[in-house]
Amino acid sequence: AVKEWGGLELTTSSTALQGLTDAVLYLVKYPYECNEQIASRVVTIAALRDVLDAFQAEGLPPKAALLASVKEDMKKLADRQHWSGGWDWWRRDREPSPFVSLHVLHALVRARDKGFPVPDEVFQRAMNYARGVEHRIPAAYPTEVRQVLIAYGLYVRNLAKQPDPAAARKLVEAAGGLEKLPLEAMGLLWSVFTGRAQYEAELAEIRRLVGNRVTETAGNAHFVTSYDDGAWLLLHSDRRVDGILLEAMIGDVPDSSLVPKVVKGLLAARKRGAWYNTQENAFV
């Protein structure tokens, strides 16, 4: 051992969530603040609100400061909302991006569910945008991108206690079956169908297709996805899809042997404790 170099530092915690500290730090300290990045930060702090005391790291603000930051982020998002109820990447006077709009609404729903104040007018306008998102997607968008966006809208509306499984079934039928949908869209719809007996046929087919498409080793599992065109319109990544499918599996089949394997695969995919971008860190 060369005493001038290296070292070992150990920390203990009452929860394994301490292992997510670097991911939280990544989002809190992210240097840019477009609407997607602000929303990703809100999603993360809201999702972890009950356990923020477990996160201790140099540079990470205390719990009170993190909670206060959500209030500031809400004000920024409210100020940037387009008259239609959606959001552009940065400004309120540009035509909204369907993906960014749904992602900001996702953040509003998560925040509201965890007791953060969300302006009702902002929320209702965003919900109206989501209900009509199918008609707001530009005609030039590829079919796969359109399918994922419609599925994301249904997923967020389901989170907001305004489910529309009939519309989810309609999307599946229009695609020609679940197997014709991108895996990401399937994962988003999975949560919409879960817990509804009349959609057991769709749930059984999703479980089968997901089981067939997983890349599995003795200890880890993950899903490989791709788009022929337009992946940038969704900020697509495989790890985000892993996170979406993991949440859906926990909701529908929590005893599945894939659940711990996907968790291990995600943990193994981190670089310096975090995932690749704001989307991956927020969803995982």
PDB file of C-alpha atoms in Angstrom:
ATOM      1  CA  ALA A   1       0.000   0.000   0.000  1.00  0.00           C
ATOM      2  CA  VAL A   2       1.238   3.462  -0.872  1.00  0.00           C
ATOM      3  CA  LYS A   3      -0.022   5.672   1.936  1.00  0.00           C
ATOM      4  CA  GLU A   4      -0.025   8.862  -0.176  1.00  0.00           C
ATOM      5  CA  TRP A   5      -2.550   7.421  -2.650  1.00  0.00           C
ATOM      6  CA  GLY A   6      -5.998   5.893  -2.443  1.00  0.00           C
ATOM      7  CA  GLY A   7      -8.131   5.074   0.527  1.00  0.00           C
ATOM      8  CA  LEU A   8     -11.325   3.413   1.568  1.00  0.00           C
ATOM      9  CA  GLU A   9     -14.362   5.157   2.987  1.00  0.00           C
ATOM     10  CA  LEU A  10     -17.314   3.223   4.406  1.00  0.00           C
ATOM     11  CA  THR A  11     -20.748   4.578   5.208  1.00  0.00           C
ATOM     12  CA  THR A  12     -23.721   2.835   6.777  1.00  0.00           C
ATOM     13  CA  SER A  13     -27.408   3.463   6.351  1.00  0.00           C
ATOM     14  CA  SER A  14     -30.697   1.977   7.543  1.00  0.00           C
ATOM     15  CA  THR A  15     -31.834   1.564   3.937  1.00  0.00           C
ATOM     16  CA  ALA A  16     -30.345   0.296   0.690  1.00  0.00           C
ATOM     17  CA  LEU A  17     -31.727   3.454  -0.924  1.00  0.00           C
ATOM     18  CA  GLN A  18     -28.523   5.133   0.251  1.00  0.00           C
ATOM     19  CA  GLY A  19     -27.055   3.525  -2.870  1.00  0.00           C
ATOM     20  CA  LEU A  20     -29.069   6.000  -4.959  1.00  0.00           C
ATOM     21  CA  THR A  21     -27.369   9.046  -3.440  1.00  0.00           C
ATOM     22  CA  ASP A  22     -25.216   9.742  -6.505  1.00  0.00           C
ATOM     23  CA  ALA A  23     -28.249   9.533  -8.796  1.00  0.00           C
ATOM     24  CA  VAL A  24     -30.096  12.080  -6.651  1.00  0.00           C
ATOM     25  CA  LEU A  25     -27.013  14.294  -6.578  1.00  0.00           C
ATOM     26  CA  TYR A  26     -26.748  14.066 -10.383  1.00  0.00           C
ATOM     27  CA  LEU A  27     -30.265  15.463 -10.815  1.00  0.00           C
ATOM     28  CA  VAL A  28     -30.082  18.071  -8.051  1.00  0.00           C
ATOM     29  CA  LYS A  29     -26.768  19.451  -9.317  1.00  0.00           C
ATOM     30  CA  TYR A  30     -27.539  19.187 -13.051  1.00  0.00           C
ATOM     31  CA  PRO A  31     -26.198  22.455 -14.572  1.00  0.00           C
ATOM     32  CA  TYR A  32     -28.996  23.135 -17.090  1.00  0.00           C
ATOM     33  CA  GLU A  33     -32.682  23.724 -16.502  1.00  0.00           C
ATOM     34  CA  CYS A  34     -34.829  23.004 -19.515  1.00  0.00           C
ATOM     35  CA  ASN A  35     -38.375  21.912 -18.711  1.00  0.00           C
ATOM     36  CA  GLU A  36     -37.573  18.216 -19.097  1.00  0.00           C
ATOM     37  CA  GLN A  37     -34.646  18.463 -16.672  1.00  0.00           C
ATOM     38  CA  ILE A  38     -36.642  20.423 -14.089  1.00  0.00           C
ATOM     39  CA  ALA A  39     -39.470  17.880 -14.342  1.00  0.00           C
ATOM     40  CA  SER A  40     -37.043  14.977 -13.914  1.00  0.00           C
ATOM     41  CA  ARG A  41     -35.732  16.553 -10.717  1.00  0.00           C
ATOM     42  CA  VAL A  42     -39.280  17.027  -9.387  1.00  0.00           C
ATOM     43  CA  VAL A  43     -40.180  13.409 -10.220  1.00  0.00           C
ATOM     44  CA  THR A  44     -37.161  12.192  -8.263  1.00  0.00           C
ATOM     45  CA  ILE A  45     -37.574  14.340  -5.159  1.00  0.00           C
ATOM     46  CA  ALA A  46     -41.305  13.582  -5.029  1.00  0.00           C
ATOM     47  CA  ALA A  47     -40.771   9.833  -5.433  1.00  0.00           C
ATOM     48  CA  LEU A  48     -38.179   9.822  -2.619  1.00  0.00           C
ATOM     49  CA  ARG A  49     -39.823  12.384  -0.304  1.00  0.00           C
ATOM     50  CA  ASP A  50     -40.520   9.848   2.454  1.00  0.00           C
ATOM     51  CA  VAL A  51     -36.916   8.611   2.594  1.00  0.00           C
ATOM     52  CA  LEU A  52     -34.823  11.711   1.844  1.00  0.00           C
ATOM     53  CA  ASP A  53     -33.360  11.558   5.351  1.00  0.00           C
ATOM     54  CA  ALA A  54     -31.434   8.455   4.232  1.00  0.00           C
ATOM     55  CA  PHE A  55     -29.382  10.388   1.695  1.00  0.00           C
ATOM     56  CA  GLN A  56     -26.154  11.806   3.084  1.00  0.00           C
ATOM     57  CA  ALA A  57     -23.435  12.965   0.715  1.00  0.00           C
ATOM     58  CA  GLU A  58     -21.072  15.864   0.261  1.00  0.00           C
ATOM     59  CA  GLY A  59     -22.705  18.483  -1.934  1.00  0.00           C
ATOM     60  CA  LEU A  60     -26.248  17.160  -1.485  1.00  0.00           C
ATOM     61  CA  PRO A  61     -28.569  19.771   0.037  1.00  0.00           C
ATOM     62  CA  PRO A  62     -30.414  18.807   3.252  1.00  0.00           C
ATOM     63  CA  LYS A  63     -33.938  17.439   3.047  1.00  0.00           C
ATOM     64  CA  ALA A  64     -35.543  20.819   3.816  1.00  0.00           C
ATOM     65  CA  ALA A  65     -33.671  22.468   0.957  1.00  0.00           C
ATOM     66  CA  LEU A  66     -34.622  19.706  -1.471  1.00  0.00           C
ATOM     67  CA  LEU A  67     -38.285  20.018  -0.537  1.00  0.00           C
ATOM     68  CA  ALA A  68     -38.105  23.798  -0.899  1.00  0.00           C
ATOM     69  CA  SER A  69     -36.528  23.441  -4.343  1.00  0.00           C
ATOM     70  CA  VAL A  70     -39.680  21.729  -5.605  1.00  0.00           C
ATOM     71  CA  LYS A  71     -41.668  24.890  -4.867  1.00  0.00           C
ATOM     72  CA  GLU A  72     -39.223  26.929  -6.961  1.00  0.00           C
ATOM     73  CA  ASP A  73     -39.319  24.368  -9.764  1.00  0.00           C
ATOM     74  CA  MET A  74     -43.121  24.468  -9.757  1.00  0.00           C
ATOM     75  CA  LYS A  75     -43.031  28.220 -10.242  1.00  0.00           C
ATOM     76  CA  LYS A  76     -40.631  27.901 -13.183  1.00  0.00           C
ATOM     77  CA  LEU A  77     -42.792  25.259 -14.853  1.00  0.00           C
ATOM     78  CA  ALA A  78     -45.966  27.277 -14.294  1.00  0.00           C
ATOM     79  CA  ASP A  79     -44.346  30.371 -15.815  1.00  0.00           C
ATOM     80  CA  ARG A  80     -43.275  28.399 -18.891  1.00  0.00           C
ATOM     81  CA  GLN A  81     -46.601  26.677 -19.645  1.00  0.00           C
ATOM     82  CA  HIS A  82     -47.975  27.301 -23.144  1.00  0.00           C
ATOM     83  CA  TRP A  83     -51.570  28.489 -23.485  1.00  0.00           C
ATOM     84  CA  SER A  84     -52.512  25.016 -24.823  1.00  0.00           C
ATOM     85  CA  GLY A  85     -51.469  23.420 -21.531  1.00  0.00           C
ATOM     86  CA  GLY A  86     -48.237  21.911 -22.850  1.00  0.00           C
ATOM     87  CA  TRP A  87     -44.547  22.802 -22.631  1.00  0.00           C
ATOM     88  CA  ASP A  88     -41.718  23.479 -25.048  1.00  0.00           C
ATOM     89  CA  TRP A  89     -38.174  22.581 -24.003  1.00  0.00           C
ATOM     90  CA  TRP A  90     -37.438  26.096 -22.710  1.00  0.00           C
ATOM     91  CA  ARG A  91     -40.009  28.775 -23.576  1.00  0.00           C
ATOM     92  CA  ARG A  92     -43.738  29.343 -23.271  1.00  0.00           C
ATOM     93  CA  ASP A  93     -44.155  31.067 -26.660  1.00  0.00           C
ATOM     94  CA  ARG A  94     -43.215  28.069 -28.786  1.00  0.00           C
ATOM     95  CA  GLU A  95     -45.312  25.120 -29.890  1.00  0.00           C
ATOM     96  CA  PRO A  96     -45.120  22.502 -27.130  1.00  0.00           C
ATOM     97  CA  SER A  97     -43.246  19.229 -27.434  1.00  0.00           C
ATOM     98  CA  PRO A  98     -45.657  16.333 -26.765  1.00  0.00           C
ATOM     99  CA  PHE A  99     -43.007  14.382 -24.865  1.00  0.00           C
ATOM    100  CA  VAL A 100     -41.891  17.299 -22.699  1.00  0.00           C
ATOM    101  CA  SER A 101     -45.514  18.223 -21.996  1.00  0.00           C
ATOM    102  CA  LEU A 102     -46.377  14.727 -20.789  1.00  0.00           C
ATOM    103  CA  HIS A 103     -43.182  14.506 -18.768  1.00  0.00           C
ATOM    104  CA  VAL A 104     -43.905  17.783 -16.974  1.00  0.00           C
ATOM    105  CA  LEU A 105     -47.441  16.586 -16.229  1.00  0.00           C
ATOM    106  CA  HIS A 106     -45.898  13.371 -14.891  1.00  0.00           C
ATOM    107  CA  ALA A 107     -43.854  15.500 -12.489  1.00  0.00           C
ATOM    108  CA  LEU A 108     -46.928  17.486 -11.421  1.00  0.00           C
ATOM    109  CA  VAL A 109     -48.856  14.284 -10.669  1.00  0.00           C
ATOM    110  CA  ARG A 110     -46.005  12.779  -8.631  1.00  0.00           C
ATOM    111  CA  ALA A 111     -45.544  16.024  -6.719  1.00  0.00           C
ATOM    112  CA  ARG A 112     -49.246  16.437  -5.981  1.00  0.00           C
ATOM    113  CA  ASP A 113     -49.501  12.851  -4.746  1.00  0.00           C
ATOM    114  CA  LYS A 114     -46.703  13.538  -2.253  1.00  0.00           C
ATOM    115  CA  GLY A 115     -48.309  16.676  -0.851  1.00  0.00           C
ATOM    116  CA  PHE A 116     -46.432  19.366  -2.762  1.00  0.00           C
ATOM    117  CA  PRO A 117     -48.563  22.375  -3.743  1.00  0.00           C
ATOM    118  CA  VAL A 118     -49.364  22.269  -7.456  1.00  0.00           C
ATOM    119  CA  PRO A 119     -51.327  25.183  -8.978  1.00  0.00           C
ATOM    120  CA  ASP A 120     -54.717  23.749  -9.936  1.00  0.00           C
ATOM    121  CA  GLU A 121     -55.079  25.811 -13.098  1.00  0.00           C
ATOM    122  CA  VAL A 122     -51.675  24.651 -14.347  1.00  0.00           C
ATOM    123  CA  PHE A 123     -52.538  21.049 -13.518  1.00  0.00           C
ATOM    124  CA  GLN A 124     -55.967  21.086 -15.183  1.00  0.00           C
ATOM    125  CA  ARG A 125     -54.648  22.681 -18.368  1.00  0.00           C
ATOM    126  CA  ALA A 126     -51.901  20.048 -18.519  1.00  0.00           C
ATOM    127  CA  MET A 127     -54.448  17.262 -18.012  1.00  0.00           C
ATOM    128  CA  ASN A 128     -56.551  18.656 -20.856  1.00  0.00           C
ATOM    129  CA  TYR A 129     -53.444  18.603 -23.050  1.00  0.00           C
ATOM    130  CA  ALA A 130     -52.816  14.961 -22.122  1.00  0.00           C
ATOM    131  CA  ARG A 131     -56.391  13.938 -22.866  1.00  0.00           C
ATOM    132  CA  GLY A 132     -56.022  15.320 -26.377  1.00  0.00           C
ATOM    133  CA  VAL A 133     -52.387  14.463 -26.960  1.00  0.00           C
ATOM    134  CA  GLU A 134     -53.229  12.112 -29.841  1.00  0.00           C
ATOM    135  CA  HIS A 135     -54.334  15.175 -31.844  1.00  0.00           C
ATOM    136  CA  ARG A 136     -51.353  17.289 -30.804  1.00  0.00           C
ATOM    137  CA  ILE A 137     -48.635  14.958 -32.115  1.00  0.00           C
ATOM    138  CA  PRO A 138     -47.193  16.363 -35.382  1.00  0.00           C
ATOM    139  CA  ALA A 139     -48.112  14.340 -38.458  1.00  0.00           C
ATOM    140  CA  ALA A 140     -44.420  13.905 -39.329  1.00  0.00           C
ATOM    141  CA  TYR A 141     -43.737  11.889 -36.168  1.00  0.00           C
ATOM    142  CA  PRO A 142     -43.016   8.183 -36.865  1.00  0.00           C
ATOM    143  CA  THR A 143     -45.739   5.690 -35.926  1.00  0.00           C
ATOM    144  CA  GLU A 144     -43.669   4.124 -33.116  1.00  0.00           C
ATOM    145  CA  VAL A 145     -43.054   7.513 -31.523  1.00  0.00           C
ATOM    146  CA  ARG A 146     -46.751   8.355 -31.774  1.00  0.00           C
ATOM    147  CA  GLN A 147     -47.646   5.063 -30.056  1.00  0.00           C
ATOM    148  CA  VAL A 148     -45.252   5.692 -27.162  1.00  0.00           C
ATOM    149  CA  LEU A 149     -46.523   9.240 -26.671  1.00  0.00           C
ATOM    150  CA  ILE A 150     -50.157   8.126 -26.564  1.00  0.00           C
ATOM    151  CA  ALA A 151     -49.188   5.362 -24.121  1.00  0.00           C
ATOM    152  CA  TYR A 152     -47.270   7.856 -21.941  1.00  0.00           C
ATOM    153  CA  GLY A 153     -50.330  10.083 -21.834  1.00  0.00           C
ATOM    154  CA  LEU A 154     -52.499   7.157 -20.704  1.00  0.00           C
ATOM    155  CA  TYR A 155     -49.883   6.167 -18.104  1.00  0.00           C
ATOM    156  CA  VAL A 156     -49.797   9.676 -16.599  1.00  0.00           C
ATOM    157  CA  ARG A 157     -53.581   9.960 -16.599  1.00  0.00           C
ATOM    158  CA  ASN A 158     -53.734   6.618 -14.807  1.00  0.00           C
ATOM    159  CA  LEU A 159     -51.298   7.954 -12.174  1.00  0.00           C
ATOM    160  CA  ALA A 160     -53.580  10.969 -11.795  1.00  0.00           C
ATOM    161  CA  LYS A 161     -56.517   8.662 -10.945  1.00  0.00           C
ATOM    162  CA  GLN A 162     -58.145   9.314 -14.324  1.00  0.00           C
ATOM    163  CA  PRO A 163     -57.613   5.931 -16.008  1.00  0.00           C
ATOM    164  CA  ASP A 164     -58.750   5.179 -19.542  1.00  0.00           C
ATOM    165  CA  PRO A 165     -58.047   1.483 -20.175  1.00  0.00           C
ATOM    166  CA  ALA A 166     -60.542   1.503 -23.055  1.00  0.00           C
ATOM    167  CA  ALA A 167     -58.319   3.990 -24.895  1.00  0.00           C
ATOM    168  CA  ALA A 168     -55.323   1.768 -24.106  1.00  0.00           C
ATOM    169  CA  ARG A 169     -57.116  -1.193 -25.681  1.00  0.00           C
ATOM    170  CA  LYS A 170     -57.974   0.965 -28.694  1.00  0.00           C
ATOM    171  CA  LEU A 171     -54.276   1.820 -29.133  1.00  0.00           C
ATOM    172  CA  VAL A 172     -53.383  -1.877 -29.040  1.00  0.00           C
ATOM    173  CA  GLU A 173     -56.052  -2.740 -31.608  1.00  0.00           C
ATOM    174  CA  ALA A 174     -54.986   0.094 -33.921  1.00  0.00           C
ATOM    175  CA  ALA A 175     -51.388  -1.210 -33.808  1.00  0.00           C
ATOM    176  CA  GLY A 176     -52.529  -4.711 -34.777  1.00  0.00           C
ATOM    177  CA  GLY A 177     -51.802  -6.300 -31.398  1.00  0.00           C
ATOM    178  CA  LEU A 178     -49.489  -5.805 -28.457  1.00  0.00           C
ATOM    179  CA  GLU A 179     -46.604  -7.474 -30.258  1.00  0.00           C
ATOM    180  CA  LYS A 180     -46.658  -4.635 -32.815  1.00  0.00           C
ATOM    181  CA  LEU A 181     -46.134  -1.946 -30.172  1.00  0.00           C
ATOM    182  CA  PRO A 182     -42.691  -0.759 -29.010  1.00  0.00           C
ATOM    183  CA  LEU A 183     -41.706  -2.381 -25.721  1.00  0.00           C
ATOM    184  CA  GLU A 184     -41.725   1.042 -24.066  1.00  0.00           C
ATOM    185  CA  ALA A 185     -45.367   1.629 -25.038  1.00  0.00           C
ATOM    186  CA  MET A 186     -46.244  -1.849 -23.797  1.00  0.00           C
ATOM    187  CA  GLY A 187     -44.635  -1.123 -20.419  1.00  0.00           C
ATOM    188  CA  LEU A 188     -46.557   2.137 -20.065  1.00  0.00           C
ATOM    189  CA  LEU A 189     -49.859   0.449 -20.916  1.00  0.00           C
ATOM    190  CA  TRP A 190     -49.101  -2.433 -18.537  1.00  0.00           C
ATOM    191  CA  SER A 191     -49.763  -0.155 -15.555  1.00  0.00           C
ATOM    192  CA  VAL A 192     -53.019   1.048 -17.120  1.00  0.00           C
ATOM    193  CA  PHE A 193     -54.366  -2.510 -17.482  1.00  0.00           C
ATOM    194  CA  THR A 194     -53.130  -3.776 -14.082  1.00  0.00           C
ATOM    195  CA  GLY A 195     -55.819  -4.589 -11.521  1.00  0.00           C
ATOM    196  CA  ARG A 196     -58.689  -4.626 -14.040  1.00  0.00           C
ATOM    197  CA  ALA A 197     -60.173  -8.077 -14.517  1.00  0.00           C
ATOM    198  CA  GLN A 198     -61.746  -7.270 -17.888  1.00  0.00           C
ATOM    199  CA  TYR A 199     -58.272  -6.688 -19.312  1.00  0.00           C
ATOM    200  CA  GLU A 200     -56.735  -9.955 -18.133  1.00  0.00           C
ATOM    201  CA  ALA A 201     -56.207 -11.094 -21.731  1.00  0.00           C
ATOM    202  CA  GLU A 202     -54.031  -8.037 -22.422  1.00  0.00           C
ATOM    203  CA  LEU A 203     -52.146  -8.520 -19.155  1.00  0.00           C
ATOM    204  CA  ALA A 204     -51.431 -12.174 -19.911  1.00  0.00           C
ATOM    205  CA  GLU A 205     -50.125 -11.268 -23.364  1.00  0.00           C
ATOM    206  CA  ILE A 206     -47.913  -8.483 -21.975  1.00  0.00           C
ATOM    207  CA  ARG A 207     -46.398 -10.861 -19.410  1.00  0.00           C
ATOM    208  CA  ARG A 208     -45.674 -13.376 -22.177  1.00  0.00           C
ATOM    209  CA  LEU A 209     -44.132 -10.849 -24.549  1.00  0.00           C
ATOM    210  CA  VAL A 210     -41.992  -9.221 -21.847  1.00  0.00           C
ATOM    211  CA  GLY A 211     -40.741 -12.639 -20.756  1.00  0.00           C
ATOM    212  CA  ASN A 212     -39.782 -13.421 -24.351  1.00  0.00           C
ATOM    213  CA  ARG A 213     -37.948 -10.148 -24.959  1.00  0.00           C
ATOM    214  CA  VAL A 214     -35.811  -9.946 -21.840  1.00  0.00           C
ATOM    215  CA  THR A 215     -32.028 -10.366 -22.067  1.00  0.00           C
ATOM    216  CA  GLU A 216     -31.227 -12.481 -19.031  1.00  0.00           C
ATOM    217  CA  THR A 217     -28.100 -13.819 -17.332  1.00  0.00           C
ATOM    218  CA  ALA A 218     -27.718 -15.797 -14.106  1.00  0.00           C
ATOM    219  CA  GLY A 219     -27.898 -12.641 -11.991  1.00  0.00           C
ATOM    220  CA  ASN A 220     -29.068  -9.725 -14.137  1.00  0.00           C
ATOM    221  CA  ALA A 221     -31.769  -8.878 -16.651  1.00  0.00           C
ATOM    222  CA  HIS A 222     -32.459  -5.952 -18.951  1.00  0.00           C
ATOM    223  CA  PHE A 223     -34.413  -5.060 -22.092  1.00  0.00           C
ATOM    224  CA  VAL A 224     -32.913  -3.921 -25.386  1.00  0.00           C
ATOM    225  CA  THR A 225     -35.098  -1.596 -27.437  1.00  0.00           C
ATOM    226  CA  SER A 226     -34.651   0.544 -30.521  1.00  0.00           C
ATOM    227  CA  TYR A 227     -36.556   2.764 -32.928  1.00  0.00           C
ATOM    228  CA  ASP A 228     -36.208   2.921 -36.691  1.00  0.00           C
ATOM    229  CA  ASP A 229     -36.499   6.705 -36.526  1.00  0.00           C
ATOM    230  CA  GLY A 230     -37.360   9.473 -34.089  1.00  0.00           C
ATOM    231  CA  ALA A 231     -35.811   8.101 -30.890  1.00  0.00           C
ATOM    232  CA  TRP A 232     -34.585  11.623 -30.077  1.00  0.00           C
ATOM    233  CA  LEU A 233     -38.187  12.845 -29.962  1.00  0.00           C
ATOM    234  CA  LEU A 234     -38.641  10.640 -26.887  1.00  0.00           C
ATOM    235  CA  LEU A 235     -35.128  10.982 -25.401  1.00  0.00           C
ATOM    236  CA  HIS A 236     -35.161   7.205 -25.650  1.00  0.00           C
ATOM    237  CA  SER A 237     -32.858   4.962 -23.625  1.00  0.00           C
ATOM    238  CA  ASP A 238     -32.842   1.274 -22.727  1.00  0.00           C
ATOM    239  CA  ARG A 239     -32.398   2.010 -19.012  1.00  0.00           C
ATOM    240  CA  ARG A 240     -35.501   4.167 -18.943  1.00  0.00           C
ATOM    241  CA  VAL A 241     -37.428   1.286 -20.509  1.00  0.00           C
ATOM    242  CA  ASP A 242     -35.990  -1.013 -17.829  1.00  0.00           C
ATOM    243  CA  GLY A 243     -37.320   1.392 -15.180  1.00  0.00           C
ATOM    244  CA  ILE A 244     -40.773   1.572 -16.768  1.00  0.00           C
ATOM    245  CA  LEU A 245     -41.038  -2.205 -17.053  1.00  0.00           C
ATOM    246  CA  LEU A 246     -39.723  -2.704 -13.515  1.00  0.00           C
ATOM    247  CA  GLU A 247     -42.435  -0.440 -12.073  1.00  0.00           C
ATOM    248  CA  ALA A 248     -45.107  -2.254 -14.099  1.00  0.00           C
ATOM    249  CA  MET A 249     -43.853  -5.688 -13.009  1.00  0.00           C
ATOM    250  CA  ILE A 250     -43.837  -4.679  -9.342  1.00  0.00           C
ATOM    251  CA  GLY A 251     -47.431  -3.515  -9.740  1.00  0.00           C
ATOM    252  CA  ASP A 252     -48.679  -6.641 -11.514  1.00  0.00           C
ATOM    253  CA  VAL A 253     -46.374  -9.582 -10.720  1.00  0.00           C
ATOM    254  CA  PRO A 254     -44.206  -8.517  -7.733  1.00  0.00           C
ATOM    255  CA  ASP A 255     -43.101 -12.117  -7.102  1.00  0.00           C
ATOM    256  CA  SER A 256     -41.616 -12.475 -10.586  1.00  0.00           C
ATOM    257  CA  SER A 257     -38.017 -13.667 -10.605  1.00  0.00           C
ATOM    258  CA  LEU A 258     -37.300 -10.906 -13.138  1.00  0.00           C
ATOM    259  CA  VAL A 259     -37.871  -8.132 -10.576  1.00  0.00           C
ATOM    260  CA  PRO A 260     -34.627  -8.599  -8.560  1.00  0.00           C
ATOM    261  CA  LYS A 261     -32.709  -9.366 -11.747  1.00  0.00           C
ATOM    262  CA  VAL A 262     -33.784  -6.120 -13.425  1.00  0.00           C
ATOM    263  CA  VAL A 263     -32.892  -4.241 -10.225  1.00  0.00           C
ATOM    264  CA  LYS A 264     -29.416  -5.795 -10.214  1.00  0.00           C
ATOM    265  CA  GLY A 265     -29.000  -5.059 -13.912  1.00  0.00           C
ATOM    266  CA  LEU A 266     -29.881  -1.412 -13.370  1.00  0.00           C
ATOM    267  CA  LEU A 267     -27.530  -1.042 -10.402  1.00  0.00           C
ATOM    268  CA  ALA A 268     -24.723  -2.617 -12.410  1.00  0.00           C
ATOM    269  CA  ALA A 269     -25.278  -0.164 -15.277  1.00  0.00           C
ATOM    270  CA  ARG A 270     -24.348   2.936 -13.254  1.00  0.00           C
ATOM    271  CA  LYS A 271     -21.216   4.958 -13.923  1.00  0.00           C
ATOM    272  CA  ARG A 272     -19.816   6.669 -10.811  1.00  0.00           C
ATOM    273  CA  GLY A 273     -23.053   5.909  -9.007  1.00  0.00           C
ATOM    274  CA  ALA A 274     -25.488   7.398 -11.522  1.00  0.00           C
ATOM    275  CA  TRP A 275     -27.102   6.564 -14.842  1.00  0.00           C
ATOM    276  CA  TYR A 276     -26.394   8.260 -18.153  1.00  0.00           C
ATOM    277  CA  ASN A 277     -28.848  11.170 -18.285  1.00  0.00           C
ATOM    278  CA  THR A 278     -31.684  12.935 -16.474  1.00  0.00           C
ATOM    279  CA  GLN A 279     -34.334  10.673 -17.979  1.00  0.00           C
ATOM    280  CA  GLU A 280     -32.634   7.470 -16.859  1.00  0.00           C
ATOM    281  CA  ASN A 281     -31.965   8.733 -13.344  1.00  0.00           C
ATOM    282  CA  ALA A 282     -35.523  10.014 -12.862  1.00  0.00           C
ATOM    283  CA  PHE A 283     -37.295   6.893 -14.109  1.00  0.00           C
ATOM    284  CA  VAL A 284     -34.988   4.409 -12.387  1.00  0.00           C
TER     285      VAL A 284
END
